[in-house]
XYZ file of C-alpha atoms in Angstrom:
421
model
C 177.117 105.015 36.009
C 174.204 104.241 33.867
C 173.988 100.550 33.355
C 173.174 99.959 29.867
C 169.935 98.632 29.048
C 169.709 95.299 30.303
C 169.769 94.157 33.694
C 167.085 93.898 33.628
C 170.763 97.358 33.906
C 170.683 101.713 33.757
C 169.752 103.058 30.231
C 167.719 100.549 28.876
C 165.148 98.146 28.071
C 163.670 95.167 29.860
C 163.620 96.946 33.165
C 167.266 97.588 33.177
C 169.145 100.451 31.716
C 171.753 100.028 29.321
C 174.567 101.935 30.059
C 177.701 103.521 31.702
C 179.748 106.455 32.462
C 182.753 108.720 32.044
C 183.604 111.530 29.844
C 185.617 113.981 28.100
C 187.709 116.989 27.375
C 189.565 120.093 28.515
C 188.589 122.805 30.901
C 187.101 126.193 30.283
C 184.958 127.321 27.389
C 185.656 129.228 24.232
C 184.374 132.678 23.401
C 183.075 131.588 20.042
C 180.418 129.121 19.025
C 176.672 128.762 19.256
C 174.252 127.959 22.003
C 171.781 125.975 19.986
C 169.910 129.012 18.774
C 172.562 130.624 16.616
C 174.098 132.775 19.390
C 177.615 132.794 20.781
C 179.021 132.182 24.224
C 178.064 135.680 25.291
C 174.426 134.624 25.179
C 174.914 132.023 27.888
C 173.006 132.963 31.008
C 175.073 133.895 34.030
C 174.197 134.509 37.676
C 175.445 134.020 41.210
C 173.074 131.088 41.699
C 174.668 127.790 42.780
C 174.344 124.878 40.369
C 172.012 121.948 40.948
C 173.259 118.678 39.490
C 170.947 115.670 39.066
C 172.561 112.291 38.386
C 171.360 108.766 37.754
C 173.870 107.143 40.065
C 174.880 103.501 40.005
C 175.492 103.513 43.734
C 177.244 105.091 46.705
C 180.675 105.056 45.050
C 179.523 107.070 42.048
C 177.515 109.499 44.174
C 180.474 110.137 46.461
C 182.858 110.592 43.533
C 180.642 113.109 41.721
C 180.002 115.032 44.952
C 183.726 115.179 45.633
C 184.463 116.386 42.091
C 181.705 118.993 42.325
C 183.068 120.256 45.636
C 186.542 120.631 44.145
C 185.123 122.512 41.150
C 183.119 124.790 43.478
C 186.217 125.608 45.488
C 188.182 126.609 42.416
C 185.335 128.380 40.582
C 183.685 130.105 43.517
C 180.270 128.800 42.448
C 178.330 126.414 44.651
C 177.144 123.065 43.321
C 174.746 120.589 44.898
C 174.685 117.009 43.584
C 171.510 114.973 43.986
C 171.264 111.275 43.024
C 167.851 110.731 41.445
C 165.428 108.051 42.551
C 163.856 108.172 39.101
C 165.930 110.349 36.786
C 163.481 110.649 33.897
C 160.556 111.411 36.186
C 162.447 114.003 38.220
C 163.776 115.684 35.086
C 160.289 115.823 33.602
C 158.901 117.360 36.782
C 161.644 119.981 36.825
C 161.099 120.911 33.182
C 157.336 121.107 33.688
C 157.758 123.415 36.664
C 160.221 125.626 34.817
C 162.869 124.874 37.444
C 164.972 122.022 36.082
C 168.343 121.021 37.458
C 171.107 123.033 35.812
C 173.147 119.960 34.875
C 172.014 116.345 34.607
C 172.694 112.970 33.049
C 171.041 112.359 29.665
C 170.790 108.945 27.999
C 170.921 108.421 24.251
C 167.345 107.172 24.311
C 165.989 110.365 25.872
C 168.156 112.876 24.007
C 165.934 113.356 20.956
C 162.826 114.044 23.021
C 164.535 116.627 25.218
C 166.118 118.256 22.179
C 162.806 118.419 20.315
C 160.880 120.045 23.167
C 163.542 122.679 23.810
C 164.628 121.417 27.226
C 168.314 121.180 26.405
C 170.965 123.756 25.704
C 172.929 122.633 22.646
C 176.357 123.594 23.946
C 178.558 121.158 22.033
C 180.142 123.783 19.798
C 181.262 125.734 22.857
C 183.285 122.901 24.346
C 186.984 123.589 24.236
C 187.958 120.377 22.410
C 185.354 117.966 21.071
C 187.972 116.120 18.978
C 189.157 114.212 22.056
C 185.838 112.397 22.414
C 185.454 109.105 20.590
C 183.629 110.017 17.343
C 180.978 107.352 17.843
C 180.091 108.948 21.180
C 179.638 112.461 19.845
C 177.514 110.974 17.079
C 175.226 109.505 19.732
C 174.533 112.972 21.138
C 174.196 114.824 17.868
C 170.743 115.815 16.591
C 170.267 117.704 13.319
C 174.032 118.186 13.058
C 174.240 119.801 16.518
C 176.235 118.221 19.322
C 173.957 118.776 22.295
C 176.082 117.551 25.153
C 179.425 116.108 26.219
C 179.636 112.294 26.556
C 180.344 111.549 30.191
C 181.560 107.971 29.785
C 180.866 104.849 27.792
C 180.747 101.091 27.843
C 181.167 98.333 25.304
C 180.254 94.664 25.339
C 182.862 91.918 25.698
C 182.978 88.193 26.397
C 183.318 87.110 30.042
C 184.821 83.641 30.587
C 184.738 81.640 33.826
C 188.358 80.465 33.978
C 187.629 77.478 36.241
C 184.971 76.162 33.856
C 187.275 76.876 30.926
C 190.094 74.797 32.381
C 187.741 72.000 33.441
C 186.561 71.686 29.837
C 190.150 71.191 28.700
C 190.391 74.578 27.018
C 193.507 76.770 26.921
C 194.366 80.333 25.945
C 194.714 79.190 22.341
C 191.009 78.275 22.354
C 189.749 81.797 23.126
C 187.213 82.314 20.319
C 187.950 84.898 17.657
C 185.280 83.805 15.146
C 181.648 82.751 15.262
C 182.596 79.143 14.461
C 185.035 79.082 17.349
C 182.461 80.608 19.684
C 180.068 77.811 18.785
C 182.755 75.196 19.412
C 183.779 76.432 22.855
C 180.137 77.028 23.852
C 179.427 73.372 23.111
C 182.478 72.195 25.073
C 181.556 74.364 28.041
C 177.973 73.078 28.157
C 178.492 70.423 30.806
C 177.964 69.635 34.460
C 174.542 71.283 34.508
C 175.648 74.607 33.076
C 175.298 76.130 29.633
C 178.243 77.406 27.642
C 176.944 80.888 26.831
C 174.209 83.158 28.107
C 173.082 86.725 27.650
C 169.963 88.784 28.109
C 167.305 88.395 25.379
C 167.461 91.941 24.092
C 168.873 93.838 21.156
C 171.212 95.664 23.546
C 173.156 92.380 23.651
C 172.232 90.473 20.502
C 172.781 93.576 18.415
C 176.523 92.915 18.729
C 176.075 89.928 16.418
C 174.287 92.167 13.931
C 177.232 94.560 13.955
C 179.645 91.674 13.384
C 177.556 90.591 10.391
C 177.602 94.114 8.959
C 174.069 94.990 10.038
C 172.356 97.705 12.047
C 168.822 98.828 12.857
C 169.079 101.971 10.707
C 171.437 103.532 8.204
C 174.209 105.749 9.558
C 172.193 108.990 9.590
C 169.034 107.322 10.939
C 166.890 108.267 7.966
C 166.100 104.722 6.872
C 165.204 101.543 8.745
C 167.439 98.570 7.942
C 166.144 96.083 10.504
C 165.201 93.334 8.036
C 168.545 93.309 6.199
C 170.167 90.044 5.176
C 172.992 90.777 7.643
C 170.606 91.015 10.585
C 168.815 87.834 9.532
C 172.173 86.058 9.381
C 173.109 87.328 12.841
C 169.922 86.228 14.595
C 169.889 82.922 12.728
C 173.368 82.290 14.134
C 172.067 82.980 17.647
C 169.102 80.702 16.999
C 171.529 77.957 16.050
C 173.288 78.246 19.401
C 169.943 78.195 21.190
C 168.765 75.188 19.187
C 171.815 73.079 19.971
C 171.611 73.980 23.656
C 175.039 75.594 23.925
C 173.411 78.968 24.638
C 170.441 79.946 26.765
C 168.955 83.313 27.522
C 169.355 84.456 31.116
C 165.570 84.492 31.477
C 165.528 80.768 30.663
C 168.040 80.236 33.458
C 165.848 82.015 35.975
C 167.919 85.213 36.016
C 167.062 88.745 34.951
C 170.388 89.379 33.222
C 173.471 87.572 32.024
C 175.606 88.894 34.875
C 173.747 86.972 37.558
C 173.594 83.812 35.446
C 177.355 84.043 34.970
C 178.092 84.921 38.590
C 176.011 82.002 39.844
C 177.840 79.661 37.416
C 174.718 78.806 35.480
C 176.708 79.691 32.372
C 180.442 79.533 31.663
C 180.427 82.636 29.444
C 178.320 85.727 29.018
C 178.254 88.815 26.807
C 178.090 91.901 29.011
C 179.504 95.365 29.511
C 182.206 96.583 31.860
C 179.626 97.331 34.547
C 179.628 93.583 35.235
C 183.154 93.835 36.648
C 181.811 95.850 39.561
C 178.965 93.403 40.122
C 181.399 90.505 40.123
C 183.555 92.192 42.773
C 180.626 93.009 45.019
C 178.333 90.013 44.513
C 180.533 87.179 43.230
C 184.060 87.851 44.528
C 185.037 84.162 44.545
C 184.445 83.686 40.805
C 187.597 83.878 38.700
C 187.093 85.167 35.193
C 188.734 86.931 32.300
C 187.431 89.363 29.713
C 188.195 89.057 26.004
C 187.028 90.824 22.873
C 183.894 89.536 21.201
C 184.581 87.139 18.330
C 184.568 88.548 14.819
C 181.641 87.827 12.545
C 181.333 87.557 8.754
C 182.114 91.263 8.389
C 184.728 91.515 11.126
C 184.876 92.922 14.632
C 181.823 94.510 16.192
C 180.313 95.403 19.541
C 177.756 97.799 20.977
C 178.417 100.942 22.975
C 176.381 102.614 25.687
C 176.816 106.130 26.973
C 175.312 109.112 28.788
C 176.089 112.778 28.465
C 176.086 115.837 30.711
C 172.977 117.799 29.776
C 172.540 121.499 30.526
C 169.053 122.948 30.901
C 167.962 125.580 28.416
C 166.207 127.298 31.361
C 169.266 127.308 33.614
C 169.974 130.806 34.973
C 173.692 129.975 35.089
C 174.606 128.222 31.843
C 178.083 129.744 31.870
C 178.978 128.061 35.153
C 177.229 124.866 34.037
C 179.466 124.712 30.968
C 182.558 125.214 33.125
C 181.350 122.412 35.403
C 180.869 120.033 32.465
C 184.332 120.856 31.109
C 185.805 119.862 34.457
C 183.760 116.679 34.791
C 184.809 115.545 31.319
C 188.490 116.433 31.606
C 190.999 113.639 31.201
C 192.213 113.713 34.819
C 188.701 113.801 36.242
C 187.557 110.924 34.076
C 190.468 108.803 35.215
C 189.557 109.664 38.808
C 185.979 108.563 38.155
C 187.290 105.347 36.607
C 189.214 104.575 39.767
C 186.301 105.502 42.015
C 183.496 103.567 40.401
C 184.809 101.596 37.454
C 183.736 103.574 34.401
C 185.502 103.973 31.064
C 186.670 107.411 29.875
C 184.920 108.923 26.877
C 188.068 110.769 25.748
C 190.817 109.166 23.747
C 193.505 111.031 25.693
C 192.719 108.850 28.721
C 192.864 105.524 26.872
C 196.540 104.728 27.347
C 196.548 105.416 31.083
C 193.264 103.587 31.590
C 194.553 100.425 29.888
C 197.804 100.563 31.858
C 195.884 100.762 35.105
C 193.273 98.155 34.145
C 194.988 95.754 31.709
C 192.574 92.968 32.622
C 189.743 95.032 31.112
C 191.580 96.337 28.051
C 189.286 94.363 25.731
C 186.449 96.807 26.409
C 188.454 99.786 25.201
C 190.268 97.926 22.427
C 186.900 97.441 20.724
C 185.957 101.122 20.759
C 186.647 101.598 17.055
C 184.322 98.704 16.214
C 181.534 99.876 18.517
C 178.107 100.880 17.256
C 175.413 102.751 19.152
C 171.715 101.994 19.001
C 169.396 104.469 17.260
C 168.567 107.585 19.272
C 166.110 109.304 16.918
C 162.739 110.285 18.368
C 160.408 107.305 18.700
C 163.057 104.634 18.227
C 163.338 103.843 21.947
C 159.774 102.489 21.949
C 160.510 100.361 18.890
C 163.602 98.911 20.541
C 161.687 98.163 23.747
C 159.034 96.331 21.743
C 161.757 94.415 19.883
C 163.263 93.367 23.211
C 159.903 92.036 24.378
C 159.857 89.636 21.424
C 163.428 88.361 21.506
C 162.864 86.007 24.430
C 160.975 83.716 22.041
C 163.579 83.953 19.265
C 164.204 80.226 19.248
C 160.609 79.472 18.224
C 160.155 82.503 15.971
C 160.934 82.879 12.286
C 163.784 85.382 12.199
C 162.799 87.078 8.954
C 159.186 87.472 10.032
C 160.279 88.964 13.368
C 162.614 91.456 11.722
C 160.066 92.448 9.100
C 157.637 93.411 11.864
C 160.247 95.514 13.640
C 161.244 97.030 10.297
C 157.746 98.439 9.828
C 157.738 99.938 13.312
C 161.201 101.447 12.906
C 160.351 102.916 9.520
C 157.237 104.521 10.974
C 159.218 105.966 13.892
C 161.832 107.500 11.615
C 159.142 109.178 9.530
C 157.889 110.838 12.694
C-alpha cells in the first residue's frame, strides 16, 4: 500500500510517499489490442519462466496478502510467481532495468510513470486488459501517457477530514456542526482550538493543501497537462484561505507541532482534526487504538466538492520474457474479488467501481473516502513535474509568512518549464 506522499507517507514528497493501493478488473486477456508498439496480444512474450513480482509494501499485512494471492494464481495458472517486498522500490527497479533483468511485474507510482514510459522500460498493456471501463476514469487517466494506458490501477486513496470525537463533544459540537463549507470549517477549527491543542492540522505539502485548490476550481496544470496553471486566481484563493486559518491560529502545520505528518499530530491529540487519506485508519488502529474518531467528506469550497487521489499501478516490464503470464497475473490482482480481499487484509480501497457497493457496506465508517471519488483530482504525472512538486512542498512550510501570489508565480515558471520538456 503506497502511502501517498506525505508522511513524511509511500508515493510522495517530503520524505513520505503519497499513496495507496487496490485495483481493478476481470480476469484473462483479450486476443486483440496493442502492446505499446502497435502489435497485438500475439506479440506478448511467453515462456515457462516463473514470474518475479516486486512490490513497495506498506507492511507485513500487505506482503502476506500479495504473496497469498500470487500463490493462488500460480496454483490455478501453473506458472510460478515469487513476490519480493522492496527495501527501496525505485532503486531496485532502476538496478533491474539497468541490468536488463527487471522484475516481471511491479508497483509503479504516478510520479515515476512518465520516466519509465519514456525510456521504454514499461509494456503499455492497457488496451489488452479485459475491461478497463470498470476502473475509475480518474485513475486510468493517471496512468495514461500519450493516449496509451500503460498499466492497471491497483488501488487508490482520497483525502478526507478526520475528527477526534472526544474533542468535538468537549467543544460543544454536534453532528449538525460537521463542516460542509470553508466558512464552517473555519468556525469549528476555532472552537476546537482549546486546551493546548489546535483545531486543524495537516502536512505542509501540496499533496494535502491541493485539496483546497480543487475545491476552489484550481489545479497545477490543465486537464491534458500541456499548460501550467499554478498561479491561477483559484489557487491563490485556496492558499489564501489556508493562510487565514494559520494566521488566526486555528490551524497549524504538523511540522509546527513537532510531527512529520498530520496523522501523528492527530493521534497524539495535538490537533482535533486533520486532513489525511485512508491509510491513516490503519495507523490509528496500530499506533493510537484508544483515540475515537470519525471520518467525513472534506468541506466544499467556492466551486464545490474536491479532494485529491493517490494511486499505484501494476507495471509489466518491456523486457519480461513472460508478458503473457504477467498480464494474466495483473488481471487476477485487479479483479473485483481480489481487490475486496486486499481491502480486508490491509485496508486499501478498490480501484474498480464494481467493488464500491460491497466495500462501503463492509466499511461504512470510511464511506466518505469512496463517496468523494467523483470529485477527486490527481497530481500531474508528466515527466519533470515530480521535481517541481517536491520543490513546491519544500516552500509550503513557510506559507504563513510568504506572499501567496509570489510563491505560486515561482512554481508556475518551474511547472511551465517542466511541461515544455
